mmCIF file of C-alpha atoms in Angstrom:
data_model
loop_
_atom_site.group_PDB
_atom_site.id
_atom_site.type_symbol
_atom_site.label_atom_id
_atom_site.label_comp_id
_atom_site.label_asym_id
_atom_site.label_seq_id
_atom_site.Cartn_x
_atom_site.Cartn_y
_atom_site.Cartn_z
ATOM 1 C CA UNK C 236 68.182 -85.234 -70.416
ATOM 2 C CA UNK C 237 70.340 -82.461 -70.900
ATOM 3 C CA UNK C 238 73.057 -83.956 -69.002
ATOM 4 C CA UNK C 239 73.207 -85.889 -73.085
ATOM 5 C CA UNK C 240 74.552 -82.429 -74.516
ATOM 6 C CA UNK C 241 77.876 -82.253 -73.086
ATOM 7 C CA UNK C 242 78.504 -85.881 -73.925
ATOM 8 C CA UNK C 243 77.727 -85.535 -77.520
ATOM 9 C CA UNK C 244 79.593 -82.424 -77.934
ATOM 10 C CA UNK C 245 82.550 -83.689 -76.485
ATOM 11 C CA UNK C 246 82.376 -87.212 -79.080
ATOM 12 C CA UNK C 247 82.355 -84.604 -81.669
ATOM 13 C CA UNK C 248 84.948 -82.275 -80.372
ATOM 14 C CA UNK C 249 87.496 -85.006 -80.570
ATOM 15 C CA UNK C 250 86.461 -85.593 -84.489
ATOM 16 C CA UNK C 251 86.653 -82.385 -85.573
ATOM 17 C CA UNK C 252 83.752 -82.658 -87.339
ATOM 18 C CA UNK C 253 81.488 -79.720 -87.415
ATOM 19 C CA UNK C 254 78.487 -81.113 -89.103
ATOM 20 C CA UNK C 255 78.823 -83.823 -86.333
ATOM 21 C CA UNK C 256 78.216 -81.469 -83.593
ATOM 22 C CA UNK C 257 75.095 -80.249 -85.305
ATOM 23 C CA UNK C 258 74.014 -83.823 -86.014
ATOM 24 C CA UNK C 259 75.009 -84.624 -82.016
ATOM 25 C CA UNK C 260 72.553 -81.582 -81.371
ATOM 26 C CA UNK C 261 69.720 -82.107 -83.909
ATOM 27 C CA UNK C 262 69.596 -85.986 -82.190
ATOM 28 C CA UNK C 263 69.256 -84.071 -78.813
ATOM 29 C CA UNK C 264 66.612 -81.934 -79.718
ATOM 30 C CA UNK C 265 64.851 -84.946 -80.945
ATOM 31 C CA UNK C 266 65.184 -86.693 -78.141
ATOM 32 C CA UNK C 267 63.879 -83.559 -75.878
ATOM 33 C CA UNK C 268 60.554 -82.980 -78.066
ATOM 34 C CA UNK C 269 59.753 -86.869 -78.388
ATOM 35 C CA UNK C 270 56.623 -88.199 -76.539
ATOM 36 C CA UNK C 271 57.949 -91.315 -75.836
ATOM 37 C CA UNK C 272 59.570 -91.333 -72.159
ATOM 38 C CA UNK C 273 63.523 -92.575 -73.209
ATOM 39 C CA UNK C 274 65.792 -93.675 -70.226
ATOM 40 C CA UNK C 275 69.325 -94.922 -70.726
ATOM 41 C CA UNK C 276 70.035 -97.966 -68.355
ATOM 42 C CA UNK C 277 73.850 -98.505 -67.566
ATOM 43 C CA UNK C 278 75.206 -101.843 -65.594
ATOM 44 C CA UNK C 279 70.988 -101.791 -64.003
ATOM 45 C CA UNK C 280 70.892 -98.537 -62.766
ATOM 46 C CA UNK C 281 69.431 -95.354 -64.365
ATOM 47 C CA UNK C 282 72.019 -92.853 -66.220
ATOM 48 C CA UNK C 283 70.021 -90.956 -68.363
ATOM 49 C CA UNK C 284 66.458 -90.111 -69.257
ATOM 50 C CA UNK C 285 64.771 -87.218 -71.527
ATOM 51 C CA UNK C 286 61.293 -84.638 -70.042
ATOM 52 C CA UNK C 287 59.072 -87.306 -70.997
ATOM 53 C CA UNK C 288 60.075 -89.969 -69.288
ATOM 54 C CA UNK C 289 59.624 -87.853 -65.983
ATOM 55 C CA UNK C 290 56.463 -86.137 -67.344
ATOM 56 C CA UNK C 291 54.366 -89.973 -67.662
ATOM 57 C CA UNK C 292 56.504 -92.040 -64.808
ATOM 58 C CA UNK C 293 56.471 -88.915 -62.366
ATOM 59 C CA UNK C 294 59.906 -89.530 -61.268
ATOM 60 C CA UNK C 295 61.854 -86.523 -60.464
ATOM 61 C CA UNK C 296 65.058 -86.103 -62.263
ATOM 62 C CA UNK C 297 67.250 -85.457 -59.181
ATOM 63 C CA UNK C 298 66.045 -88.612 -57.714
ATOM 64 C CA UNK C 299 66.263 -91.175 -60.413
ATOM 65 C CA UNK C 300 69.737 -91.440 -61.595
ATOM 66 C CA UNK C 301 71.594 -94.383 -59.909
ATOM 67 C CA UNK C 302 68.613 -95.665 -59.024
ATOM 68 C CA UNK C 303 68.257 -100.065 -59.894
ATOM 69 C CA UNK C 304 65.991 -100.384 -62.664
ATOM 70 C CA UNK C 305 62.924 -101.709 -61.622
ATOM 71 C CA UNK C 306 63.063 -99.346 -58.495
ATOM 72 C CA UNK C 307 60.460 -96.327 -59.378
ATOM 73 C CA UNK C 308 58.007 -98.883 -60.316
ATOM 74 C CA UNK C 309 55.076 -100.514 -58.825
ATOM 75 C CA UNK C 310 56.604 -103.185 -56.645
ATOM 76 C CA UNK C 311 54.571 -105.921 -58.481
ATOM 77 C CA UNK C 312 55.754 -105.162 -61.681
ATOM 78 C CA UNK C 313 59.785 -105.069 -60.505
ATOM 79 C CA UNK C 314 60.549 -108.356 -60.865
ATOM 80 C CA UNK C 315 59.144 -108.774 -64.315
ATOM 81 C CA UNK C 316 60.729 -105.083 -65.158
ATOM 82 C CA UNK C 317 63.962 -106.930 -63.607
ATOM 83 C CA UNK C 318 63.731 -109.909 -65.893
ATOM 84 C CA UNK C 319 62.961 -108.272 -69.155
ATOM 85 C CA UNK C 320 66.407 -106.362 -68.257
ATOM 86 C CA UNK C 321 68.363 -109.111 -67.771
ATOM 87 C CA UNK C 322 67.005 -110.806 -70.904
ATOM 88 C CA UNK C 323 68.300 -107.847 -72.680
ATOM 89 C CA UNK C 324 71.467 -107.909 -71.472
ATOM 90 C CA UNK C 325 72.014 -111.970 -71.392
ATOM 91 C CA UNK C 326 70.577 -112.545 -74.845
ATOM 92 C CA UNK C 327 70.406 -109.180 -76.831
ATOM 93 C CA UNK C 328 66.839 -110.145 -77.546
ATOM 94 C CA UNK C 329 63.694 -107.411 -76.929
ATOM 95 C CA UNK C 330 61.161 -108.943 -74.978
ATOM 96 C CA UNK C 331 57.811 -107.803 -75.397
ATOM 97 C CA UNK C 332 56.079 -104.927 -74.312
ATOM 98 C CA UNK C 333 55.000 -104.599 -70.912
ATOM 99 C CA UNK C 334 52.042 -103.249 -69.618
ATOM 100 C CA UNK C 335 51.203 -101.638 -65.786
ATOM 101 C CA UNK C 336 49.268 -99.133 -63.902
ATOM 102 C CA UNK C 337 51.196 -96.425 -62.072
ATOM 103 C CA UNK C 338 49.801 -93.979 -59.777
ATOM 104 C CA UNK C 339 51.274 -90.218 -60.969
ATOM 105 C CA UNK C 340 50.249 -87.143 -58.525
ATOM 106 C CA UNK C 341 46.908 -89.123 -57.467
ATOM 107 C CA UNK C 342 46.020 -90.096 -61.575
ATOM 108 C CA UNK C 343 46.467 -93.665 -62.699
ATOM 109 C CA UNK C 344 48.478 -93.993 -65.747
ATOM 110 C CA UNK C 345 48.963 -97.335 -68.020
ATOM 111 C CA UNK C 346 52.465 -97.188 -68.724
ATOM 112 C CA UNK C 347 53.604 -99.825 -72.180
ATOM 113 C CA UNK C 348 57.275 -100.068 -71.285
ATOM 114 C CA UNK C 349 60.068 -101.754 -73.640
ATOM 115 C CA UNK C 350 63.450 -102.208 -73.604
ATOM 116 C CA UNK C 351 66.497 -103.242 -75.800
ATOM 117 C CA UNK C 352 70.139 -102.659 -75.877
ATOM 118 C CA UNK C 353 71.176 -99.235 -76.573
ATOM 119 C CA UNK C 354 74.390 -100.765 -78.964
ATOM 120 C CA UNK C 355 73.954 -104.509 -80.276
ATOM 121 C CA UNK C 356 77.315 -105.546 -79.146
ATOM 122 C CA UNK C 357 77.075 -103.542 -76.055
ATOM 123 C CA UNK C 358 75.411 -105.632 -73.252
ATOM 124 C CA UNK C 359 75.888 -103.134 -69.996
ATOM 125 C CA UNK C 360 73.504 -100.109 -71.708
ATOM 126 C CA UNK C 361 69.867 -100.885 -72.152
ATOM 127 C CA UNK C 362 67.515 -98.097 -73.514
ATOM 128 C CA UNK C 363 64.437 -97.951 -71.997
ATOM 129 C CA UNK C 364 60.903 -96.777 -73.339
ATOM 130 C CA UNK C 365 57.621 -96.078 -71.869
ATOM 131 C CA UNK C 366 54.587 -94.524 -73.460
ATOM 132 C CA UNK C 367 51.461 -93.543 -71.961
ATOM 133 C CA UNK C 368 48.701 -95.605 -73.485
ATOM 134 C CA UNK C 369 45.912 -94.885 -71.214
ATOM 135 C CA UNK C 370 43.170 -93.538 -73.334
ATOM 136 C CA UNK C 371 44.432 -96.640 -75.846
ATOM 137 C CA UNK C 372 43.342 -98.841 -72.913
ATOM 138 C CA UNK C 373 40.027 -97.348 -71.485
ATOM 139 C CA UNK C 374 38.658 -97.009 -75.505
ATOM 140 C CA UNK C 375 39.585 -100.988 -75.844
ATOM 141 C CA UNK C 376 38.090 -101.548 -72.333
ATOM 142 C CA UNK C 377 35.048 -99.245 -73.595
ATOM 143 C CA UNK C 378 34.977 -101.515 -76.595
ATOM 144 C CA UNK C 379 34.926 -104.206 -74.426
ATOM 145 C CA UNK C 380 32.308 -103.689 -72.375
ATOM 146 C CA UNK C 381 30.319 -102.490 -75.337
ATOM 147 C CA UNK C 382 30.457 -105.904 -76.705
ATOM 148 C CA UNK C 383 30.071 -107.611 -73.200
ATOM 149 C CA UNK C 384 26.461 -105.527 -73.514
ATOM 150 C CA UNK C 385 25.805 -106.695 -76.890
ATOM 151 C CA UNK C 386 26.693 -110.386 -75.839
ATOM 152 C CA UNK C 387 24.117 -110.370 -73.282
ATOM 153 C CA UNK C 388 21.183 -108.837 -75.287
ATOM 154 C CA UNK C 389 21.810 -111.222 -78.170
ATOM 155 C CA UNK C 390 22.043 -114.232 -75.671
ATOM 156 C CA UNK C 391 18.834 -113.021 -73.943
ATOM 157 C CA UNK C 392 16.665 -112.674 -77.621
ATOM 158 C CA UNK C 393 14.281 -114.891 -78.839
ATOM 159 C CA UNK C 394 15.467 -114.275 -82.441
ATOM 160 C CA UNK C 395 18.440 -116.212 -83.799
ATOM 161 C CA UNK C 396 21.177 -114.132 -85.358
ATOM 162 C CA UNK C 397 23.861 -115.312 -86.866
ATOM 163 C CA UNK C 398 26.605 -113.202 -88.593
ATOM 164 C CA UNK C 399 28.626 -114.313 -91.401
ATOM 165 C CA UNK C 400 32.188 -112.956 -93.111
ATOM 166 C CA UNK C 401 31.317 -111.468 -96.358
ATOM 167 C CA UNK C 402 35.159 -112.642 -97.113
ATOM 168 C CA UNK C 403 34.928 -115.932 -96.698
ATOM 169 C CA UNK C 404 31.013 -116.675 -95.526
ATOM 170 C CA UNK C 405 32.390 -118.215 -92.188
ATOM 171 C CA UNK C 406 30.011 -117.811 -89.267
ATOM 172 C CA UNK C 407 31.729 -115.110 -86.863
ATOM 173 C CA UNK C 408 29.438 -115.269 -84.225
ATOM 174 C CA UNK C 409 25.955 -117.082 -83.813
ATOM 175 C CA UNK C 410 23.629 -116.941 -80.600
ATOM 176 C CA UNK C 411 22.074 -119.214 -78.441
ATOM 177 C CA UNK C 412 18.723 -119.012 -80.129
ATOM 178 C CA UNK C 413 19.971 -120.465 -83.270
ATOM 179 C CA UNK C 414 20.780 -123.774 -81.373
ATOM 180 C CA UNK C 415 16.894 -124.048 -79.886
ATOM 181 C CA UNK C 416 16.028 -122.867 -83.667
ATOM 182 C CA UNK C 417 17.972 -125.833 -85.606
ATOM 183 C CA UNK C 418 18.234 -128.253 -82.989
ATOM 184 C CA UNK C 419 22.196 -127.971 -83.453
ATOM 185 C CA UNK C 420 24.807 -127.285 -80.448
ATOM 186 C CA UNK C 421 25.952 -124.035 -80.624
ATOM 187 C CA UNK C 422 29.956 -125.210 -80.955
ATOM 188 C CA UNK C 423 28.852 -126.828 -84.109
ATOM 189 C CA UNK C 424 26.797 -123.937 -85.821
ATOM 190 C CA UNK C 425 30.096 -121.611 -84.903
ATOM 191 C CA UNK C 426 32.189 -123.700 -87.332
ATOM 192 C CA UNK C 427 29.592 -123.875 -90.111
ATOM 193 C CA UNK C 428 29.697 -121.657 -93.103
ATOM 194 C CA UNK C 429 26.994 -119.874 -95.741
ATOM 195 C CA UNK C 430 26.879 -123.312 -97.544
ATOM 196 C CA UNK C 431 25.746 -125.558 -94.153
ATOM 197 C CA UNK C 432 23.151 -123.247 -93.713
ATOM 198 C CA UNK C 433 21.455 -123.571 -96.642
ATOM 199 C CA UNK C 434 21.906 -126.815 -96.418
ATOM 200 C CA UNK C 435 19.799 -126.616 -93.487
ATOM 201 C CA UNK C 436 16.549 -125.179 -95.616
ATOM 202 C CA UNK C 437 14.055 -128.016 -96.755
ATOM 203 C CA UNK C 438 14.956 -129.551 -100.146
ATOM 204 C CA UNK C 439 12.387 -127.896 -101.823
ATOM 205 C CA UNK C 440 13.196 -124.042 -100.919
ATOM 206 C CA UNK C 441 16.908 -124.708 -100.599
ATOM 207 C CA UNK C 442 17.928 -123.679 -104.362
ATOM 208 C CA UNK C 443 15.527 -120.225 -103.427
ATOM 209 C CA UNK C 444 17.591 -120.285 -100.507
ATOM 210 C CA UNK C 445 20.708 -120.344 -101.770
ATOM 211 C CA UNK C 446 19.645 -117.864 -104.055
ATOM 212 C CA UNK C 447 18.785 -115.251 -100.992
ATOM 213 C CA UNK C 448 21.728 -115.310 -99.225
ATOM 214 C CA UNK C 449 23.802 -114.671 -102.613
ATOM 215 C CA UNK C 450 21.270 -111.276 -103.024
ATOM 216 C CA UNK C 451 22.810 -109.680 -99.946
ATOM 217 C CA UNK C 452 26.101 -108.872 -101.128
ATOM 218 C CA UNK C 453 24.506 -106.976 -104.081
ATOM 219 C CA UNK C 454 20.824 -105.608 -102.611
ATOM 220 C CA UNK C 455 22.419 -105.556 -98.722
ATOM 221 C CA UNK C 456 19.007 -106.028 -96.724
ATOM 222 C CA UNK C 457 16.733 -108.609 -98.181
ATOM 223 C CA UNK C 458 13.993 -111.087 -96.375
ATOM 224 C CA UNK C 459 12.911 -114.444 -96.785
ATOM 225 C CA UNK C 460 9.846 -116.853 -95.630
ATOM 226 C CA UNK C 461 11.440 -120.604 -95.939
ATOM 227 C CA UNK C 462 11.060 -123.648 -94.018
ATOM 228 C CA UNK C 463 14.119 -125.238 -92.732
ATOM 229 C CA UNK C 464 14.653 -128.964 -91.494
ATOM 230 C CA UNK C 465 15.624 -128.887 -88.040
ATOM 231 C CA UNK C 466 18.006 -131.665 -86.662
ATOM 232 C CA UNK C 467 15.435 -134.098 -85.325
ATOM 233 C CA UNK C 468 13.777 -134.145 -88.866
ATOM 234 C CA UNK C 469 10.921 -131.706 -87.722
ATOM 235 C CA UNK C 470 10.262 -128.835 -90.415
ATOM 236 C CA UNK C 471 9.670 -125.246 -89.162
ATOM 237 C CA UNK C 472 9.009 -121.979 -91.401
ATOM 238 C CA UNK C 473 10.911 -119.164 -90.758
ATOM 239 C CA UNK C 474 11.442 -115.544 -91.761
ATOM 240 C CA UNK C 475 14.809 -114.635 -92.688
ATOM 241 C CA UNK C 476 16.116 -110.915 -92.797
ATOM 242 C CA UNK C 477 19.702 -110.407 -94.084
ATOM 243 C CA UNK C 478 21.217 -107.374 -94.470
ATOM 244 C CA UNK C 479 24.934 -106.333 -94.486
ATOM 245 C CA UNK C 480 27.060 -104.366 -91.877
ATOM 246 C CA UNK C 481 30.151 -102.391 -92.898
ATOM 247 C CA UNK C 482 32.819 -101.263 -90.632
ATOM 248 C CA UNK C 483 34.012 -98.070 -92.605
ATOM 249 C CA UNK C 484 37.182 -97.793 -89.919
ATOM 250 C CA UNK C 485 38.404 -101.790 -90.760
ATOM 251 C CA UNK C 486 37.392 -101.663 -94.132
ATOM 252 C CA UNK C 487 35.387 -105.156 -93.408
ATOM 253 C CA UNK C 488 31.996 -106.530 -93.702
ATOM 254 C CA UNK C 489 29.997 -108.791 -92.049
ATOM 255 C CA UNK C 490 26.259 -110.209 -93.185
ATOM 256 C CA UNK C 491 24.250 -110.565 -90.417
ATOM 257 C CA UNK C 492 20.742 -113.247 -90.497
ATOM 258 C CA UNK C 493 17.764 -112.325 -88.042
#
């Protein structure tokens, strides 16, 4: 990445411009000290590239200039690597991130490359970027198979639960106990909202109902004995506990019904 210095001076030089060879050298310092990997791409092939690029790819520097594009990548990802360049350089338009594995000194990194031209009217230079998002990945795929867990013990209880937005009382998420509960498919309980499930209580408890399930935004955990009128017209009494779940990180709530 150093290789950048000379080049920079040298624009400078030519101006005469003192305070534009410190400005040439504060942008290089910049460039050395940022965390993103940065790689200049000239006519396809590599020209220049600052530490971090080398540091999260694990190319070494005397080995990747000249080298086509897509070259010190996985070979699965080169022809996608190839088309996103020639996008940039055909149409001036970024293409979206791109996401891989790539193996580093025996550790697997996930690499989030981008790309766009280096000058807008400029279609042979392409800068490209690639940050390590690795622990960004294994927390989502953490959070993943969290809720994969969660799925499968809500699917497996006897209880119905079914979680409402406190924004906009939609359902968010209802389990398959609720459809043996109301006699309702499932597909059509997950489009229903506060209002069609009061609906569902029997005429005579439904204004108590409604009443209930207005309490929890203010008391946030309150129960209930109703009966409801299931969809063959049979009555059943239930117990209803509602309480409300904050997600302090989102700023959101959800009400959930046991």
């Amino acid at each position: 990445a150093r290789e950048l210095a000379p080049h920079l001076l040298r624009v400078h030089e030519l101006t005469g411009q003192d305070s534009g060879r410190h400005s040439a050298m504060d942008c290089l310092e910049i460039i050395l000290h940022l965390k993103e990997g940065i790689a200049v791409v000239r006519d396809g092939r590599f020209a220049d590239a600052n530490p971090a690029f080398f540091g999260i790819t694990g190319c070494q520097p005397g080995s990747l200039m000249g080298r086509e594009v897509s070259e010190p990548f996985p070979e699965p990802e080169r022809a996608a690597i190839r088309r996103d360049h020639d996008a940039v350089q055909r149409t001036g338009q970024n293409p979206d991130p791109h996401e891989f594995w790539m193996e580093n000194d025996g550790a697997v990194t996930r690499i989030e490359m981008t790309m766009t031209r280096l000058r807008p009217e400029e279609s042979a230079t392409v800068l490209l970027t690639v940050v390590d998002v690795t622990p960004r990945r294994r927390r989502m795929d953490e959070i993943r198979k969290l809720n994969d867990r969660l799925e499968s013990i809500l699917h497996s209880m006897h209880d119905a639960v079914i979680s409402l937005s406190a924004e906009d009382e939609t359902v968010l998420s209802v389990n398959p106990a609720a459809e043996l509960l109301y006699g309702i498919p499932l597909r059509s309980l997950s489009g229903a909202a506060e209002r069609d499930l009061v609906a569902l209580a029997h005429p005579e408890d439904r204004e108590r109902v409604g009443d209930f399930y207005r309490s929890i935004r203010t008391r946030e955990f309150d129960e209930l004995e109703y009966r409801i009128v299931r969809n063959d017209g049979s009555v059943r009494w239930v117990r209803d506990e509602g309480y409300i779940v904050a997600c302090k990180s989102r700023n959101l709530q959800r009400i959930d019904h046991m």
